[in-house]
Amino acid sequence: MKNGKYRVLLVEDQTIPTQLFEHFIQTSERYELARSIECAAFAEVYCMTGEIDIVLMDVVTADGASGLDAAEKIKKNDPNIKIVIVTSMPECSYISRAKALGAEGFWYKETGKESLISVMDRVMQGEIVYPDGLQVVNIGVAKSSEFTEKELVVLRLMTGGYSNQEIADKLGVSLNAVKKHISNMLEKSCLRSRTELAVKARETGLVILENTDEDE
């Protein structure tokens, strides 16, 4: 904290959200903008060299740098720095990954039920602030919220190009169990094939594969 205000590092590569977030911070009585950068790869360095109290971290940043990877490094170096993950993507793994790395907050840009400043206030007061559930998108006639956690895991691997047997081997379950999950998703969505299901998952942003996903 400096001059009675919490210092914020903003990591965001899109112009309009950057301007909006900077306005929120600069007009607040409790926060000041320490720095605004486009690439998450440099966030760790700024946190080590500057007096940063809280980081607003986009997930996908300039040059393809992962905000989640950067947030994990920051937390390992200094667990006292608060991190709020911000994203417009409904990707089904982001919330669980953010929780696992220790981020204190998570805010959807498009559908957040409370203001970003309110989330920041609660986080700085020691709360853990996450949405009640994943951002909902339509997959065929189904809503993504209708898919179970296990079905979403299978869908992510399926979208990555793995066969049913490879998915079964990765998850340590039977081939029939994988086929049942896919059959359930097809029935809910009224889509015709696993390929169409995978395509829709990518198109809607429910599954956003990173290089590490596709290289496994």
mmCIF file of C-alpha atoms in Angstrom:
data_model
loop_
_atom_site.group_PDB
_atom_site.id
_atom_site.type_symbol
_atom_site.label_atom_id
_atom_site.label_comp_id
_atom_site.label_asym_id
_atom_site.label_seq_id
_atom_site.Cartn_x
_atom_site.Cartn_y
_atom_site.Cartn_z
ATOM 1 C CA MET A 1 0.000 0.000 0.000
ATOM 2 C CA LYS A 2 1.242 3.486 -0.853
ATOM 3 C CA ASN A 3 -0.293 6.806 0.157
ATOM 4 C CA GLY A 4 -3.175 4.920 1.728
ATOM 5 C CA LYS A 5 -4.060 3.140 -1.515
ATOM 6 C CA TYR A 6 -3.604 -0.428 -2.692
ATOM 7 C CA ARG A 7 -1.302 -0.663 -5.707
ATOM 8 C CA VAL A 8 -2.718 -2.571 -8.681
ATOM 9 C CA LEU A 9 -0.924 -4.371 -11.504
ATOM 10 C CA LEU A 10 -3.267 -4.705 -14.484
ATOM 11 C CA VAL A 11 -2.499 -7.439 -17.024
ATOM 12 C CA GLU A 12 -4.811 -7.071 -20.037
ATOM 13 C CA ASP A 13 -4.075 -6.959 -23.759
ATOM 14 C CA GLN A 14 -7.367 -5.666 -25.183
ATOM 15 C CA THR A 15 -7.756 -1.907 -25.543
ATOM 16 C CA ILE A 16 -11.356 -1.392 -24.420
ATOM 17 C CA PRO A 17 -11.187 -3.574 -21.273
ATOM 18 C CA THR A 18 -7.831 -1.986 -20.407
ATOM 19 C CA GLN A 19 -9.272 1.519 -20.617
ATOM 20 C CA LEU A 20 -12.314 0.483 -18.605
ATOM 21 C CA PHE A 21 -10.305 -1.213 -15.851
ATOM 22 C CA GLU A 22 -7.867 1.696 -15.669
ATOM 23 C CA HIS A 23 -10.822 4.066 -15.261
ATOM 24 C CA PHE A 24 -12.252 1.928 -12.435
ATOM 25 C CA ILE A 25 -8.917 1.984 -10.628
ATOM 26 C CA GLN A 26 -8.048 5.630 -11.184
ATOM 27 C CA THR A 27 -11.438 6.882 -9.994
ATOM 28 C CA SER A 28 -11.382 4.718 -6.880
ATOM 29 C CA GLU A 29 -10.446 6.117 -3.489
ATOM 30 C CA ARG A 30 -8.838 2.840 -2.415
ATOM 31 C CA TYR A 31 -6.666 1.858 -5.383
ATOM 32 C CA GLU A 32 -3.981 3.285 -7.607
ATOM 33 C CA LEU A 33 -2.623 1.875 -10.862
ATOM 34 C CA ALA A 34 0.988 0.807 -10.377
ATOM 35 C CA ARG A 35 1.386 -0.434 -13.940
ATOM 36 C CA SER A 36 -0.643 -1.696 -16.879
ATOM 37 C CA ILE A 37 0.935 -4.349 -19.125
ATOM 38 C CA GLU A 38 -0.257 -6.477 -22.040
ATOM 39 C CA CYS A 39 1.751 -9.674 -21.566
ATOM 40 C CA ALA A 40 1.472 -11.934 -18.532
ATOM 41 C CA ALA A 41 5.029 -13.177 -19.062
ATOM 42 C CA PHE A 42 6.329 -9.930 -17.499
ATOM 43 C CA ALA A 43 3.927 -9.855 -14.543
ATOM 44 C CA GLU A 44 6.165 -11.883 -12.237
ATOM 45 C CA VAL A 45 9.065 -9.443 -12.727
ATOM 46 C CA TYR A 46 6.919 -6.394 -11.980
ATOM 47 C CA CYS A 47 5.611 -8.047 -8.826
ATOM 48 C CA MET A 48 9.157 -8.735 -7.667
ATOM 49 C CA THR A 49 10.416 -5.205 -8.343
ATOM 50 C CA GLY A 50 7.378 -3.117 -7.432
ATOM 51 C CA GLU A 51 5.122 -2.677 -4.451
ATOM 52 C CA ILE A 52 2.121 -4.584 -5.803
ATOM 53 C CA ASP A 53 -0.813 -5.404 -3.537
ATOM 54 C CA ILE A 54 -3.246 -6.895 -6.037
ATOM 55 C CA VAL A 55 -3.049 -8.163 -9.628
ATOM 56 C CA LEU A 56 -5.922 -8.109 -12.104
ATOM 57 C CA MET A 57 -4.901 -10.918 -14.432
ATOM 58 C CA ASP A 58 -6.457 -11.742 -17.784
ATOM 59 C CA VAL A 59 -6.166 -15.400 -18.771
ATOM 60 C CA VAL A 60 -5.090 -15.100 -22.409
ATOM 61 C CA THR A 61 -2.697 -12.190 -22.940
ATOM 62 C CA ALA A 62 -0.360 -10.791 -25.590
ATOM 63 C CA ASP A 63 1.976 -13.229 -27.359
ATOM 64 C CA GLY A 64 -0.177 -16.099 -26.084
ATOM 65 C CA ALA A 65 1.193 -15.802 -22.546
ATOM 66 C CA SER A 66 -1.009 -17.519 -19.960
ATOM 67 C CA GLY A 67 -2.275 -15.404 -17.082
ATOM 68 C CA LEU A 68 -2.891 -18.544 -15.055
ATOM 69 C CA ASP A 69 0.735 -19.645 -15.419
ATOM 70 C CA ALA A 70 1.914 -16.155 -14.448
ATOM 71 C CA ALA A 71 -0.430 -16.051 -11.457
ATOM 72 C CA GLU A 72 0.945 -19.366 -10.215
ATOM 73 C CA LYS A 73 4.514 -18.038 -10.349
ATOM 74 C CA ILE A 74 3.540 -14.831 -8.552
ATOM 75 C CA LYS A 75 1.828 -16.786 -5.784
ATOM 76 C CA LYS A 76 4.882 -19.007 -5.297
ATOM 77 C CA ASN A 77 7.146 -15.965 -5.005
ATOM 78 C CA ASP A 78 4.850 -13.913 -2.768
ATOM 79 C CA PRO A 79 1.644 -15.493 -1.410
ATOM 80 C CA ASN A 80 0.641 -12.131 0.086
ATOM 81 C CA ILE A 81 -0.045 -10.573 -3.315
ATOM 82 C CA LYS A 82 -3.737 -10.898 -4.052
ATOM 83 C CA ILE A 83 -4.796 -12.059 -7.514
ATOM 84 C CA VAL A 84 -8.133 -11.678 -9.282
ATOM 85 C CA ILE A 85 -8.451 -13.596 -12.538
ATOM 86 C CA VAL A 86 -10.549 -11.745 -15.116
ATOM 87 C CA THR A 87 -11.801 -13.303 -18.353
ATOM 88 C CA SER A 88 -14.539 -13.193 -20.946
ATOM 89 C CA MET A 89 -13.989 -16.853 -21.824
ATOM 90 C CA PRO A 90 -16.336 -19.560 -20.500
ATOM 91 C CA GLU A 91 -13.584 -22.228 -20.658
ATOM 92 C CA CYS A 92 -14.630 -24.983 -18.291
ATOM 93 C CA SER A 93 -11.267 -25.451 -16.542
ATOM 94 C CA TYR A 94 -10.394 -21.846 -15.697
ATOM 95 C CA ILE A 95 -12.161 -21.598 -12.342
ATOM 96 C CA SER A 96 -10.770 -24.866 -10.987
ATOM 97 C CA ARG A 97 -7.264 -23.940 -12.156
ATOM 98 C CA ALA A 98 -7.517 -20.483 -10.575
ATOM 99 C CA LYS A 99 -8.566 -22.011 -7.261
ATOM 100 C CA ALA A 100 -5.770 -24.592 -7.402
ATOM 101 C CA LEU A 101 -3.051 -21.968 -7.858
ATOM 102 C CA GLY A 102 -4.405 -19.857 -4.994
ATOM 103 C CA ALA A 103 -6.016 -16.888 -6.769
ATOM 104 C CA GLU A 104 -8.322 -15.099 -4.329
ATOM 105 C CA GLY A 105 -10.855 -13.911 -6.900
ATOM 106 C CA PHE A 106 -12.368 -14.659 -10.294
ATOM 107 C CA TRP A 107 -14.502 -12.275 -12.354
ATOM 108 C CA TYR A 108 -16.235 -12.717 -15.703
ATOM 109 C CA LYS A 109 -15.920 -9.550 -17.788
ATOM 110 C CA GLU A 110 -19.255 -9.951 -19.536
ATOM 111 C CA THR A 111 -21.497 -11.466 -16.887
ATOM 112 C CA GLY A 112 -20.022 -10.574 -13.490
ATOM 113 C CA LYS A 113 -22.910 -10.118 -11.056
ATOM 114 C CA GLU A 114 -21.046 -7.503 -9.020
ATOM 115 C CA SER A 115 -18.605 -4.785 -10.002
ATOM 116 C CA LEU A 116 -14.920 -5.492 -10.344
ATOM 117 C CA ILE A 117 -14.124 -2.932 -7.627
ATOM 118 C CA SER A 118 -16.501 -4.737 -5.260
ATOM 119 C CA VAL A 119 -14.710 -8.017 -5.928
ATOM 120 C CA MET A 120 -11.358 -6.316 -5.320
ATOM 121 C CA ASP A 121 -12.624 -4.817 -2.047
ATOM 122 C CA ARG A 122 -13.784 -8.196 -0.779
ATOM 123 C CA VAL A 123 -10.511 -9.850 -1.781
ATOM 124 C CA MET A 124 -8.459 -7.178 0.000
ATOM 125 C CA GLN A 125 -10.624 -7.759 3.101
ATOM 126 C CA GLY A 126 -9.562 -11.410 3.103
ATOM 127 C CA GLU A 127 -12.436 -13.052 1.252
ATOM 128 C CA ILE A 128 -12.208 -15.640 -1.499
ATOM 129 C CA VAL A 129 -14.551 -14.428 -4.247
ATOM 130 C CA TYR A 130 -15.645 -16.689 -7.091
ATOM 131 C CA PRO A 131 -18.795 -16.898 -9.219
ATOM 132 C CA ASP A 132 -21.428 -19.416 -8.186
ATOM 133 C CA GLY A 133 -20.755 -21.483 -11.299
ATOM 134 C CA LEU A 134 -19.223 -21.550 -14.748
ATOM 135 C CA GLN A 135 -20.303 -19.042 -17.356
ATOM 136 C CA VAL A 136 -23.095 -20.739 -19.299
ATOM 137 C CA VAL A 137 -23.041 -21.214 -23.078
ATOM 138 C CA ASN A 138 -25.253 -23.191 -25.418
ATOM 139 C CA ILE A 139 -24.004 -26.477 -26.841
ATOM 140 C CA GLY A 140 -26.650 -27.525 -29.330
ATOM 141 C CA VAL A 141 -29.977 -27.338 -27.485
ATOM 142 C CA ALA A 142 -28.290 -27.869 -24.105
ATOM 143 C CA LYS A 143 -26.758 -25.366 -21.725
ATOM 144 C CA SER A 144 -23.219 -26.147 -20.664
ATOM 145 C CA SER A 145 -24.431 -26.144 -17.046
ATOM 146 C CA GLU A 146 -26.361 -29.343 -17.862
ATOM 147 C CA PHE A 147 -23.103 -31.241 -18.395
ATOM 148 C CA THR A 148 -21.600 -32.925 -15.352
ATOM 149 C CA GLU A 149 -18.024 -32.301 -14.217
ATOM 150 C CA LYS A 150 -16.973 -35.730 -15.510
ATOM 151 C CA GLU A 151 -18.638 -35.074 -18.857
ATOM 152 C CA LEU A 152 -16.734 -31.793 -19.190
ATOM 153 C CA VAL A 153 -13.445 -33.572 -18.493
ATOM 154 C CA VAL A 154 -14.227 -36.089 -21.238
ATOM 155 C CA LEU A 155 -15.302 -33.287 -23.576
ATOM 156 C CA ARG A 156 -12.013 -31.426 -23.044
ATOM 157 C CA LEU A 157 -9.969 -34.510 -23.935
ATOM 158 C CA MET A 158 -12.237 -35.370 -26.849
ATOM 159 C CA THR A 159 -11.837 -31.839 -28.209
ATOM 160 C CA GLY A 160 -8.081 -32.325 -27.962
ATOM 161 C CA GLY A 161 -8.318 -35.125 -30.504
ATOM 162 C CA TYR A 162 -8.041 -38.127 -28.189
ATOM 163 C CA SER A 163 -9.866 -41.339 -29.063
ATOM 164 C CA ASN A 164 -12.345 -42.885 -26.650
ATOM 165 C CA GLN A 165 -9.772 -45.494 -25.620
ATOM 166 C CA GLU A 166 -7.089 -42.858 -25.049
ATOM 167 C CA ILE A 167 -9.510 -40.858 -22.891
ATOM 168 C CA ALA A 168 -10.330 -43.983 -20.879
ATOM 169 C CA ASP A 169 -6.633 -44.687 -20.353
ATOM 170 C CA LYS A 170 -5.906 -41.086 -19.288
ATOM 171 C CA LEU A 171 -8.782 -41.005 -16.806
ATOM 172 C CA GLY A 172 -8.327 -44.547 -15.547
ATOM 173 C CA VAL A 173 -11.900 -45.544 -16.369
ATOM 174 C CA SER A 174 -13.482 -48.111 -18.658
ATOM 175 C CA LEU A 175 -14.089 -47.525 -22.344
ATOM 176 C CA ASN A 176 -17.802 -48.031 -21.725
ATOM 177 C CA ALA A 177 -17.789 -45.245 -19.127
ATOM 178 C CA VAL A 178 -16.297 -42.815 -21.658
ATOM 179 C CA LYS A 179 -18.814 -43.863 -24.299
ATOM 180 C CA LYS A 180 -21.634 -43.345 -21.800
ATOM 181 C CA HIS A 181 -20.472 -39.800 -20.986
ATOM 182 C CA ILE A 182 -20.308 -38.933 -24.691
ATOM 183 C CA SER A 183 -23.697 -40.515 -25.325
ATOM 184 C CA ASN A 184 -25.200 -38.470 -22.474
ATOM 185 C CA MET A 185 -23.764 -35.224 -23.875
ATOM 186 C CA LEU A 186 -25.055 -36.026 -27.377
ATOM 187 C CA GLU A 187 -28.483 -36.775 -25.973
ATOM 188 C CA LYS A 188 -28.594 -33.530 -23.986
ATOM 189 C CA SER A 189 -27.350 -31.402 -26.867
ATOM 190 C CA CYS A 190 -29.176 -33.202 -29.700
ATOM 191 C CA LEU A 191 -25.968 -33.139 -31.715
ATOM 192 C CA ARG A 192 -25.270 -35.972 -34.098
ATOM 193 C CA SER A 193 -21.670 -36.980 -33.456
ATOM 194 C CA ARG A 194 -18.721 -36.630 -31.114
ATOM 195 C CA THR A 195 -16.994 -34.544 -33.803
ATOM 196 C CA GLU A 196 -19.858 -32.059 -33.930
ATOM 197 C CA LEU A 197 -19.863 -31.932 -30.128
ATOM 198 C CA ALA A 198 -16.135 -31.174 -30.060
ATOM 199 C CA VAL A 199 -16.483 -28.480 -32.731
ATOM 200 C CA LYS A 200 -19.292 -26.760 -30.805
ATOM 201 C CA ALA A 201 -17.257 -26.883 -27.599
ATOM 202 C CA ARG A 202 -14.433 -25.030 -29.333
ATOM 203 C CA GLU A 203 -16.670 -22.568 -31.165
ATOM 204 C CA THR A 204 -18.422 -21.449 -27.979
ATOM 205 C CA GLY A 205 -15.192 -21.180 -25.977
ATOM 206 C CA LEU A 206 -16.285 -23.853 -23.496
ATOM 207 C CA VAL A 207 -13.023 -25.614 -24.293
ATOM 208 C CA ILE A 208 -10.030 -23.462 -25.215
ATOM 209 C CA LEU A 209 -7.016 -25.653 -25.820
ATOM 210 C CA GLU A 210 -3.580 -24.313 -25.002
ATOM 211 C CA ASN A 211 -0.335 -25.548 -26.564
ATOM 212 C CA THR A 212 0.307 -27.754 -23.550
ATOM 213 C CA ASP A 213 -3.070 -29.442 -24.057
ATOM 214 C CA GLU A 214 -2.405 -30.278 -27.678
ATOM 215 C CA ASP A 215 1.205 -31.351 -27.122
ATOM 216 C CA GLU A 216 0.437 -33.939 -24.417
#
